[in-house]
Amino acid sequence: MNIIAIVGRPNVGKSTLFNRMVGGKEAIVENTPGVTRDRIYGESDWNGKQFTLIDTGGFVPGSENTIEKAVREQAFIAIEEANVILFICDGRDGVTPFDEDIAKLLRPSNKPVVLIINKCDNESQDNNSFEFHKLGLGEPYPISSLNDRNTGDFLDKAVSYLESLDKTESDPRLKIAIVGKPNVGKSSISNVLTGKNRSIVTDIPGTTRDAIDSVIKYYGEEIVLIDTAGLRRRAMIKENIEIFSMIRTNKAIERCDIAAVVIDATLGLQDQDKKILNFVEENRKGILLVVNKWDLVEKDEKTADELAKKFLESIPTLDYIPIVFVSALTKQRVTKIIEYCKTIKKEREKRISTSKLNKILLPELEKTPPPAVQGKDLRINYITQVNTEPPVFAFFCNHPDLIPTSYKRFIERNLRRQFGYKGTPVSFVFKRKNVGWEDREES
């Protein structure tokens, strides 16, 4: 995930620029300094390069004001998370002591910084940008975020730093992300699997602030564990900074093969847990639901099965997810997480021959064909698998645009009943018969 963070002192136009770049009015824009307190983030792109954009509140170095301390805390986290930093100053005000203090913090960050001088509404005002060379952050870019003036040049520079981020060699090792809400025991599980306390574990939610990769050997095979963490506010800071927990979780999910989504057995499957599960599915990664703190649950021999059934009934579109009940405290069944993930990886790699698909699955679909839509009979003539990791299947039919969503779910149920694919999302593409599948429509 490419991340660009916007930082600067209050009232220099950060939110206006953010709104321009994401194409909406997500951030609150007022002339009052410090209006943006909570973190705002959105998706944007430039010249085909997609990135997540973070709008931070006005950064006031050294202030002891409670809210300003909270905003500063969030800005620091944004700087940590970002691949590129957009540092915005006000061309009308010139270089201020606050600008100099922020520059001192940015220079040693080892992050690419693009220096933007806002409120330069015409060519004569562009001259106001010259004095900002003294900040030691490279060429200043004079712009007007309000009028969308001169924004192309600095965006070219910003995304140029992202180009190299995508040029990483693929890693053939199984990569498992340990994800979930704060304080469900992710780091404890990771510590059991690695056999060492690489992550700090306390009873305080959000102790782990960074994603930590560990390499373990499992019967001679190297496996990468990505331990992520929920971020919650510090005790003395009242601004909510959990957005960065979500960003870290998203980054980990995008990097992994299998996401082990950890929940608290004493709390059950909550809304935030479901959001994380849905995000894993949207990214077409393998999914394992890990129910931790099983030692704290009063149970008999039927409890696990009953809870598993209850969980899957609450997420009917994800009823293919395997569930493992563990206790990081007692180490009960924790190593089963690796075994499940290895099995899911094999399911993601599985390829079904075209002849088998058409011999076994096609007759099932012919018994229960799609319902007629707009007076047209729908027929599926041919099936083939076109990809693995994640598995993708192409269905050639007479009216691909009219296949109902309910029938796609029927196809998926039959496919899984015949061929498995436990723990891995499958994708379908529907195309008119005798036409190449490359110009497909995804479901």
Short mmCIF file of C-alpha atoms in Angstrom, two decimals:
data_model
loop_
_atom_site.label_atom_id
_atom_site.label_comp_id
_atom_site.label_asym_id
_atom_site.label_seq_id
_atom_site.Cartn_x
_atom_site.Cartn_y
_atom_site.Cartn_z
CA MET A 1 0.00 0.00 0.00
CA ASN A 2 1.42 3.38 -1.05
CA ILE A 3 0.74 6.11 1.54
CA ILE A 4 1.23 9.86 1.18
CA ALA A 5 0.75 12.04 4.27
CA ILE A 6 0.02 15.78 4.26
CA VAL A 7 1.60 17.69 7.17
CA GLY A 8 2.03 21.33 8.09
CA ARG A 9 1.12 23.91 10.70
CA PRO A 10 -2.54 24.97 11.15
CA ASN A 11 -4.47 26.82 8.45
CA VAL A 12 -2.04 26.44 5.54
CA GLY A 13 -4.60 24.68 3.31
CA LYS A 14 -3.90 21.00 3.96
CA SER A 15 -7.55 19.96 3.92
CA THR A 16 -8.29 21.96 0.78
CA LEU A 17 -5.47 20.17 -1.02
CA PHE A 18 -6.63 16.82 0.35
CA ASN A 19 -10.13 17.42 -0.99
CA ARG A 20 -8.72 18.35 -4.40
CA MET A 21 -6.66 15.19 -4.56
CA VAL A 22 -9.37 12.75 -3.47
CA GLY A 23 -12.01 14.46 -5.56
CA GLY A 24 -14.47 15.12 -2.78
CA LYS A 25 -15.13 17.09 0.38
CA GLU A 26 -14.12 14.57 3.00
CA ALA A 27 -12.14 16.97 5.20
CA ILE A 28 -13.68 19.95 7.00
CA VAL A 29 -12.35 23.18 5.56
CA GLU A 30 -12.61 26.40 7.59
CA ASN A 31 -10.48 29.49 8.09
CA THR A 32 -10.22 28.68 11.80
CA PRO A 33 -6.80 27.15 12.61
CA GLY A 34 -6.89 23.58 13.89
CA VAL A 35 -10.30 22.54 12.55
CA THR A 36 -9.02 19.15 11.36
CA ARG A 37 -8.33 17.04 14.43
CA ASP A 38 -9.34 13.49 13.57
CA ARG A 39 -7.40 11.80 10.81
CA ILE A 40 -8.98 11.83 7.40
CA TYR A 41 -7.82 9.47 4.70
CA GLY A 42 -8.90 8.70 1.15
CA GLU A 43 -7.82 7.04 -2.06
CA SER A 44 -6.29 8.97 -4.94
CA ASP A 45 -4.14 8.41 -8.00
CA TRP A 46 -1.89 10.29 -10.37
CA ASN A 47 -0.58 9.10 -13.74
CA GLY A 48 -1.88 5.61 -13.02
CA LYS A 49 -0.20 5.36 -9.60
CA GLN A 50 -2.71 4.72 -6.81
CA PHE A 51 -2.08 5.73 -3.22
CA THR A 52 -3.75 6.36 0.13
CA LEU A 53 -3.72 10.01 1.16
CA ILE A 54 -3.75 11.06 4.83
CA ASP A 55 -4.82 14.57 5.88
CA THR A 56 -3.35 15.46 9.27
CA GLY A 57 -4.35 18.21 11.66
CA GLY A 58 -2.34 21.40 12.08
CA PHE A 59 1.07 20.49 13.51
CA VAL A 60 2.22 22.74 16.41
CA PRO A 61 5.66 21.57 17.61
CA GLY A 62 6.30 21.85 21.33
CA SER A 63 2.80 22.97 22.32
CA GLU A 64 1.45 21.71 25.64
CA ASN A 65 -2.17 22.36 24.65
CA THR A 66 -3.98 19.02 25.00
CA ILE A 67 -5.60 19.08 21.58
CA GLU A 68 -2.46 20.36 19.88
CA LYS A 69 -0.48 17.57 21.56
CA ALA A 70 -3.01 15.07 20.19
CA VAL A 71 -2.74 16.50 16.69
CA ARG A 72 1.06 16.40 16.92
CA GLU A 73 0.88 12.75 18.02
CA GLN A 74 -1.23 11.88 14.99
CA ALA A 75 1.09 13.74 12.64
CA PHE A 76 4.07 11.81 13.99
CA ILE A 77 2.25 8.53 13.31
CA ALA A 78 1.34 9.69 9.80
CA ILE A 79 5.00 10.44 9.14
CA GLU A 80 5.94 6.96 10.38
CA GLU A 81 3.36 5.28 8.17
CA ALA A 82 3.86 7.32 5.00
CA ASN A 83 6.06 6.48 2.04
CA VAL A 84 6.05 10.13 0.95
CA ILE A 85 5.35 13.32 2.94
CA LEU A 86 3.79 16.48 1.51
CA PHE A 87 4.92 19.39 3.72
CA ILE A 88 2.67 22.41 3.11
CA CYS A 89 3.59 25.99 4.00
CA ASP A 90 1.78 29.30 3.45
CA GLY A 91 3.44 31.46 0.79
CA ARG A 92 1.74 34.60 2.05
CA ASP A 93 3.14 34.23 5.56
CA GLY A 94 6.66 33.29 4.53
CA VAL A 95 8.83 30.97 6.60
CA THR A 96 7.58 30.88 10.19
CA PRO A 97 9.27 29.44 13.28
CA PHE A 98 6.69 26.63 13.23
CA ASP A 99 7.70 25.78 9.64
CA GLU A 100 11.34 25.64 10.70
CA ASP A 101 10.52 23.36 13.64
CA ILE A 102 8.55 20.99 11.44
CA ALA A 103 11.37 20.93 8.88
CA LYS A 104 13.81 19.94 11.64
CA LEU A 105 11.59 16.96 12.44
CA LEU A 106 11.21 15.93 8.79
CA ARG A 107 14.85 16.13 7.70
CA PRO A 108 16.06 13.16 9.80
CA SER A 109 12.97 11.03 9.01
CA ASN A 110 14.64 9.48 5.94
CA LYS A 111 11.32 9.82 4.13
CA PRO A 112 10.97 11.62 0.79
CA VAL A 113 9.54 15.10 1.45
CA VAL A 114 7.86 17.26 -1.19
CA LEU A 115 7.82 20.90 -0.08
CA ILE A 116 4.63 22.68 -1.19
CA ILE A 117 4.11 26.43 -0.88
CA ASN A 118 0.36 27.05 -0.91
CA LYS A 119 -1.68 30.20 -1.59
CA CYS A 120 0.42 31.25 -4.59
CA ASP A 121 -2.50 32.31 -6.77
CA ASN A 122 -0.53 33.80 -9.69
CA GLU A 123 2.96 33.97 -11.17
CA SER A 124 4.02 37.00 -9.17
CA GLN A 125 3.12 35.21 -5.94
CA ASP A 126 5.23 32.25 -7.02
CA ASN A 127 8.23 34.39 -6.02
CA ASN A 128 7.10 33.94 -2.41
CA SER A 129 8.32 30.36 -2.59
CA PHE A 130 12.02 31.24 -2.98
CA GLU A 131 12.73 31.88 0.71
CA PHE A 132 11.54 28.36 1.58
CA HIS A 133 14.80 26.97 0.17
CA LYS A 134 16.24 27.78 3.60
CA LEU A 135 14.25 24.87 5.10
CA GLY A 136 16.68 22.45 3.46
CA LEU A 137 13.99 20.20 2.00
CA GLY A 138 14.71 20.66 -1.68
CA GLU A 139 12.84 22.52 -4.39
CA PRO A 140 9.67 24.28 -3.17
CA TYR A 141 6.58 23.89 -5.37
CA PRO A 142 4.35 27.02 -5.44
CA ILE A 143 0.67 26.09 -5.83
CA SER A 144 -2.84 27.21 -5.07
CA SER A 145 -4.86 24.33 -3.66
CA LEU A 146 -7.98 26.51 -3.71
CA ASN A 147 -7.67 27.21 -7.45
CA ASP A 148 -6.02 23.89 -8.34
CA ARG A 149 -3.03 25.80 -9.75
CA ASN A 150 0.33 24.13 -10.46
CA THR A 151 -0.59 20.89 -8.70
CA GLY A 152 0.68 18.62 -11.49
CA ASP A 153 4.41 19.25 -10.93
CA PHE A 154 4.49 18.33 -7.25
CA LEU A 155 2.29 15.28 -7.89
CA ASP A 156 4.74 14.10 -10.56
CA LYS A 157 7.50 14.40 -7.97
CA ALA A 158 5.50 12.68 -5.22
CA VAL A 159 4.52 9.63 -7.26
CA SER A 160 8.04 9.30 -8.66
CA TYR A 161 9.07 8.17 -5.16
CA LEU A 162 6.37 5.49 -5.28
CA GLU A 163 7.64 3.93 -8.49
CA SER A 164 10.43 2.01 -6.81
CA LEU A 165 8.10 0.69 -4.11
CA ASP A 166 6.41 -1.66 -6.55
CA LYS A 167 9.66 -3.11 -7.87
CA THR A 168 10.12 -5.71 -5.15
CA GLU A 169 11.01 -9.30 -5.82
CA SER A 170 8.30 -11.83 -5.08
CA ASP A 171 8.85 -13.92 -1.98
CA PRO A 172 7.85 -17.58 -2.47
CA ARG A 173 7.56 -18.22 1.30
CA LEU A 174 4.13 -18.56 2.89
CA LYS A 175 3.26 -15.19 4.45
CA ILE A 176 0.72 -15.16 7.27
CA ALA A 177 -0.63 -11.88 8.66
CA ILE A 178 -1.85 -11.99 12.27
CA VAL A 179 -4.58 -9.32 12.23
CA GLY A 180 -7.48 -8.21 14.37
CA LYS A 181 -8.72 -5.57 16.77
CA PRO A 182 -6.51 -4.32 19.61
CA ASN A 183 -6.09 -6.51 22.66
CA VAL A 184 -7.31 -9.79 21.18
CA GLY A 185 -3.92 -11.43 21.64
CA LYS A 186 -2.22 -11.06 18.24
CA SER A 187 1.25 -10.44 19.66
CA SER A 188 0.85 -13.25 22.20
CA ILE A 189 -0.01 -15.68 19.40
CA SER A 190 2.95 -14.47 17.36
CA ASN A 191 5.24 -14.93 20.36
CA VAL A 192 4.06 -18.51 20.85
CA LEU A 193 4.65 -19.31 17.18
CA THR A 194 8.10 -17.70 17.09
CA GLY A 195 9.10 -19.00 20.49
CA LYS A 196 10.38 -15.64 21.66
CA ASN A 197 9.08 -12.32 22.91
CA ARG A 198 9.85 -10.28 19.85
CA SER A 199 6.65 -8.26 20.31
CA ILE A 200 5.97 -6.45 23.59
CA VAL A 201 2.89 -7.91 25.27
CA THR A 202 0.92 -6.06 27.97
CA ASP A 203 -2.71 -5.74 29.00
CA ILE A 204 -2.85 -2.26 27.44
CA PRO A 205 -4.63 -2.25 24.05
CA GLY A 206 -2.41 -1.05 21.23
CA THR A 207 0.99 -1.81 22.76
CA THR A 208 2.48 -2.92 19.45
CA ARG A 209 2.88 0.12 17.20
CA ASP A 210 4.55 -1.44 14.17
CA ALA A 211 4.03 -4.45 11.95
CA ILE A 212 6.81 -6.89 12.78
CA ASP A 213 7.91 -9.65 10.39
CA SER A 214 9.30 -12.85 11.88
CA VAL A 215 10.60 -15.89 10.04
CA ILE A 216 9.90 -19.27 11.61
CA LYS A 217 10.87 -22.75 10.50
CA TYR A 218 8.04 -25.25 10.44
CA TYR A 219 9.29 -28.77 9.67
CA GLY A 220 12.11 -27.24 7.65
CA GLU A 221 9.91 -24.77 5.76
CA GLU A 222 10.46 -21.02 6.23
CA ILE A 223 7.23 -19.11 6.95
CA VAL A 224 6.90 -15.35 7.37
CA LEU A 225 4.66 -14.08 10.18
CA ILE A 226 3.44 -10.49 9.94
CA ASP A 227 2.33 -9.35 13.39
CA THR A 228 0.22 -6.20 13.22
CA ALA A 229 -1.22 -4.13 16.00
CA GLY A 230 -4.25 -2.13 16.87
CA LEU A 231 -3.46 1.47 17.74
CA ARG A 232 -5.51 3.16 20.41
CA ARG A 233 -5.13 6.58 21.92
CA ARG A 234 -2.58 7.11 24.66
CA ALA A 235 -3.99 7.68 28.13
CA MET A 236 -3.51 11.46 28.13
CA ILE A 237 -4.52 12.06 24.53
CA LYS A 238 -8.19 12.26 23.66
CA GLU A 239 -7.97 12.25 19.87
CA ASN A 240 -8.74 8.89 18.28
CA ILE A 241 -5.83 7.57 16.21
CA GLU A 242 -7.17 4.10 15.42
CA ILE A 243 -7.21 4.98 11.72
CA PHE A 244 -3.51 4.11 11.65
CA SER A 245 -4.26 0.70 13.10
CA MET A 246 -6.55 0.09 10.14
CA ILE A 247 -3.93 1.34 7.68
CA ARG A 248 -1.33 -1.00 9.17
CA THR A 249 -3.77 -3.89 9.08
CA ASN A 250 -4.60 -3.14 5.45
CA LYS A 251 -0.90 -3.01 4.54
CA ALA A 252 -0.29 -6.36 6.23
CA ILE A 253 -3.26 -7.97 4.48
CA GLU A 254 -2.08 -6.73 1.10
CA ARG A 255 1.35 -8.29 1.72
CA CYS A 256 0.18 -11.68 2.98
CA ASP A 257 -1.02 -14.92 1.44
CA ILE A 258 -3.25 -15.86 4.38
CA ALA A 259 -4.76 -13.56 7.01
CA ALA A 260 -5.30 -15.15 10.41
CA VAL A 261 -8.05 -12.90 11.81
CA VAL A 262 -7.92 -13.08 15.61
CA ILE A 263 -11.00 -12.42 17.75
CA ASP A 264 -11.64 -12.55 21.50
CA ALA A 265 -13.63 -15.66 22.51
CA THR A 266 -15.16 -13.79 25.45
CA LEU A 267 -16.54 -11.05 23.17
CA GLY A 268 -17.59 -13.08 20.14
CA LEU A 269 -17.65 -11.88 16.55
CA GLN A 270 -18.16 -8.10 16.60
CA ASP A 271 -18.76 -5.57 13.83
CA GLN A 272 -15.11 -4.53 13.57
CA ASP A 273 -14.10 -8.19 13.27
CA LYS A 274 -16.53 -8.57 10.37
CA LYS A 275 -15.10 -5.47 8.66
CA ILE A 276 -11.61 -6.97 8.84
CA LEU A 277 -12.87 -10.29 7.45
CA ASN A 278 -14.62 -8.52 4.61
CA PHE A 279 -11.48 -6.53 3.79
CA VAL A 280 -9.49 -9.78 3.58
CA GLU A 281 -12.06 -11.20 1.19
CA GLU A 282 -12.06 -8.03 -0.92
CA ASN A 283 -8.30 -8.45 -1.28
CA ARG A 284 -8.86 -12.11 -2.29
CA LYS A 285 -6.53 -13.45 0.38
CA GLY A 286 -6.86 -16.71 2.25
CA ILE A 287 -8.82 -16.37 5.52
CA LEU A 288 -8.60 -18.20 8.85
CA LEU A 289 -10.71 -17.16 11.83
CA VAL A 290 -8.73 -17.59 15.06
CA VAL A 291 -10.79 -17.53 18.27
CA ASN A 292 -8.31 -16.68 21.03
CA LYS A 293 -8.67 -16.72 24.86
CA TRP A 294 -10.50 -20.05 24.64
CA ASP A 295 -9.24 -20.84 28.13
CA LEU A 296 -11.55 -18.11 29.52
CA VAL A 297 -14.74 -19.67 28.13
CA GLU A 298 -16.90 -22.08 30.10
CA LYS A 299 -17.46 -24.94 27.70
CA ASP A 300 -18.34 -28.55 27.07
CA GLU A 301 -17.69 -30.81 24.11
CA LYS A 302 -20.37 -29.04 22.02
CA THR A 303 -19.40 -25.42 22.68
CA ALA A 304 -16.85 -25.04 19.88
CA ASP A 305 -19.18 -26.46 17.21
CA GLU A 306 -22.08 -24.34 18.42
CA LEU A 307 -20.00 -21.16 18.41
CA ALA A 308 -18.54 -21.92 14.99
CA LYS A 309 -22.04 -22.39 13.59
CA LYS A 310 -23.18 -19.14 15.21
CA PHE A 311 -20.21 -17.20 13.81
CA LEU A 312 -20.67 -18.49 10.25
CA GLU A 313 -24.41 -17.81 10.33
CA SER A 314 -23.62 -14.17 11.15
CA ILE A 315 -21.35 -13.89 8.06
CA PRO A 316 -23.22 -15.99 5.49
CA THR A 317 -21.13 -14.83 2.51
CA LEU A 318 -18.00 -16.04 4.32
CA ASP A 319 -19.29 -19.44 5.39
CA TYR A 320 -16.29 -21.15 3.76
CA ILE A 321 -13.89 -19.85 6.44
CA PRO A 322 -12.27 -22.44 8.74
CA ILE A 323 -12.29 -21.64 12.47
CA VAL A 324 -9.72 -22.65 15.07
CA PHE A 325 -10.14 -22.15 18.83
CA VAL A 326 -6.87 -21.38 20.61
CA SER A 327 -5.38 -20.03 23.82
CA ALA A 328 -2.15 -18.06 23.51
CA LEU A 329 -1.86 -18.14 27.30
CA THR A 330 -1.87 -21.94 27.57
CA LYS A 331 -0.52 -22.44 24.00
CA GLN A 332 -3.50 -24.71 23.28
CA ARG A 333 -3.80 -25.45 19.53
CA VAL A 334 -1.77 -22.33 18.54
CA THR A 335 0.41 -24.34 16.15
CA LYS A 336 -2.79 -25.43 14.40
CA ILE A 337 -2.84 -21.93 12.92
CA ILE A 338 0.19 -22.83 10.79
CA GLU A 339 -1.35 -26.13 9.70
CA TYR A 340 -4.61 -24.47 8.69
CA CYS A 341 -2.76 -21.73 6.77
CA LYS A 342 -0.66 -24.27 4.88
CA THR A 343 -3.84 -26.12 3.90
CA ILE A 344 -5.50 -22.87 2.75
CA LYS A 345 -2.39 -22.03 0.70
CA LYS A 346 -2.71 -25.37 -1.12
CA GLU A 347 -6.39 -24.63 -1.78
CA ARG A 348 -5.43 -21.27 -3.30
CA GLU A 349 -2.89 -22.98 -5.56
CA LYS A 350 -5.30 -25.71 -6.68
CA ARG A 351 -6.20 -25.89 -10.36
CA ILE A 352 -9.21 -27.89 -11.61
CA SER A 353 -8.94 -29.21 -15.14
CA THR A 354 -11.40 -27.87 -17.70
CA SER A 355 -12.64 -31.38 -18.45
CA LYS A 356 -13.40 -32.04 -14.78
CA LEU A 357 -15.19 -28.72 -14.35
CA ASN A 358 -17.43 -29.35 -17.33
CA LYS A 359 -18.00 -32.99 -16.46
CA ILE A 360 -18.90 -32.42 -12.79
CA LEU A 361 -20.06 -28.82 -12.32
CA LEU A 362 -21.78 -28.08 -15.62
CA PRO A 363 -24.42 -30.86 -15.22
CA GLU A 364 -25.26 -29.43 -11.76
CA LEU A 365 -25.89 -26.04 -13.34
CA GLU A 366 -27.93 -27.56 -16.14
CA LYS A 367 -30.21 -29.20 -13.56
CA THR A 368 -30.89 -25.77 -12.05
CA PRO A 369 -30.30 -23.21 -14.82
CA PRO A 370 -30.34 -19.45 -14.21
CA PRO A 371 -33.81 -17.91 -14.09
CA ALA A 372 -35.03 -16.07 -17.16
CA VAL A 373 -34.27 -12.34 -17.02
CA GLN A 374 -36.03 -9.71 -19.13
CA GLY A 375 -37.75 -12.52 -21.02
CA LYS A 376 -34.43 -14.13 -21.99
CA ASP A 377 -33.40 -17.68 -21.17
CA LEU A 378 -29.88 -17.83 -19.70
CA ARG A 379 -27.55 -20.72 -20.47
CA ILE A 380 -24.02 -21.48 -19.29
CA ASN A 381 -22.21 -23.47 -21.97
CA TYR A 382 -18.63 -23.88 -20.80
CA ILE A 383 -16.44 -23.45 -17.69
CA THR A 384 -12.69 -23.12 -17.30
CA GLN A 385 -10.30 -22.04 -14.55
CA VAL A 386 -8.16 -19.12 -15.68
CA ASN A 387 -6.08 -18.33 -12.60
CA THR A 388 -4.90 -19.45 -9.16
CA GLU A 389 -3.97 -17.52 -6.00
CA PRO A 390 -6.73 -16.46 -5.96
CA PRO A 391 -8.72 -19.00 -7.99
CA VAL A 392 -10.63 -17.42 -10.90
CA PHE A 393 -13.18 -19.28 -13.04
CA ALA A 394 -14.58 -18.17 -16.38
CA PHE A 395 -18.16 -19.02 -17.35
CA PHE A 396 -19.10 -18.67 -21.02
CA CYS A 397 -22.80 -18.03 -21.55
CA ASN A 398 -25.31 -16.38 -23.86
CA HIS A 399 -26.14 -13.32 -21.70
CA PRO A 400 -23.27 -12.72 -19.23
CA ASP A 401 -24.57 -9.33 -18.11
CA LEU A 402 -27.86 -10.81 -16.90
CA ILE A 403 -26.61 -13.53 -14.53
CA PRO A 404 -28.24 -12.65 -11.16
CA THR A 405 -26.14 -12.28 -8.01
CA SER A 406 -28.23 -14.96 -6.30
CA TYR A 407 -27.33 -17.44 -9.04
CA LYS A 408 -23.64 -16.60 -8.71
CA ARG A 409 -23.93 -17.54 -5.03
CA PHE A 410 -25.61 -20.80 -6.13
CA ILE A 411 -22.66 -21.50 -8.46
CA GLU A 412 -20.20 -20.80 -5.66
CA ARG A 413 -21.95 -23.17 -3.27
CA ASN A 414 -21.88 -25.93 -5.87
CA LEU A 415 -18.25 -25.27 -6.78
CA ARG A 416 -17.18 -25.44 -3.14
CA ARG A 417 -19.29 -28.56 -2.51
CA GLN A 418 -17.60 -30.34 -5.41
CA PHE A 419 -14.03 -29.00 -5.18
CA GLY A 420 -13.50 -27.48 -1.72
CA TYR A 421 -11.52 -24.20 -1.71
CA LYS A 422 -11.87 -23.97 2.06
CA GLY A 423 -10.63 -20.66 3.40
CA THR A 424 -10.05 -18.96 0.07
CA PRO A 425 -12.26 -16.55 -1.89
CA VAL A 426 -13.03 -17.55 -5.45
CA SER A 427 -13.74 -15.13 -8.29
CA PHE A 428 -16.05 -15.65 -11.26
CA VAL A 429 -15.97 -13.95 -14.65
CA PHE A 430 -18.85 -14.22 -17.09
CA LYS A 431 -18.32 -13.80 -20.83
CA ARG A 432 -20.28 -14.35 -23.97
CA LYS A 433 -19.49 -17.78 -25.40
CA ASN A 434 -16.66 -18.08 -27.92
CA VAL A 435 -15.16 -14.76 -26.78
CA GLY A 436 -11.80 -14.51 -24.99
CA TRP A 437 -12.08 -14.11 -21.24
CA GLU A 438 -9.61 -11.22 -21.05
CA ASP A 439 -12.38 -8.63 -21.57
CA ARG A 440 -14.31 -10.02 -18.66
CA GLU A 441 -16.72 -8.68 -16.11
CA GLU A 442 -15.82 -9.64 -12.57
CA SER A 443 -18.35 -10.59 -9.95
#
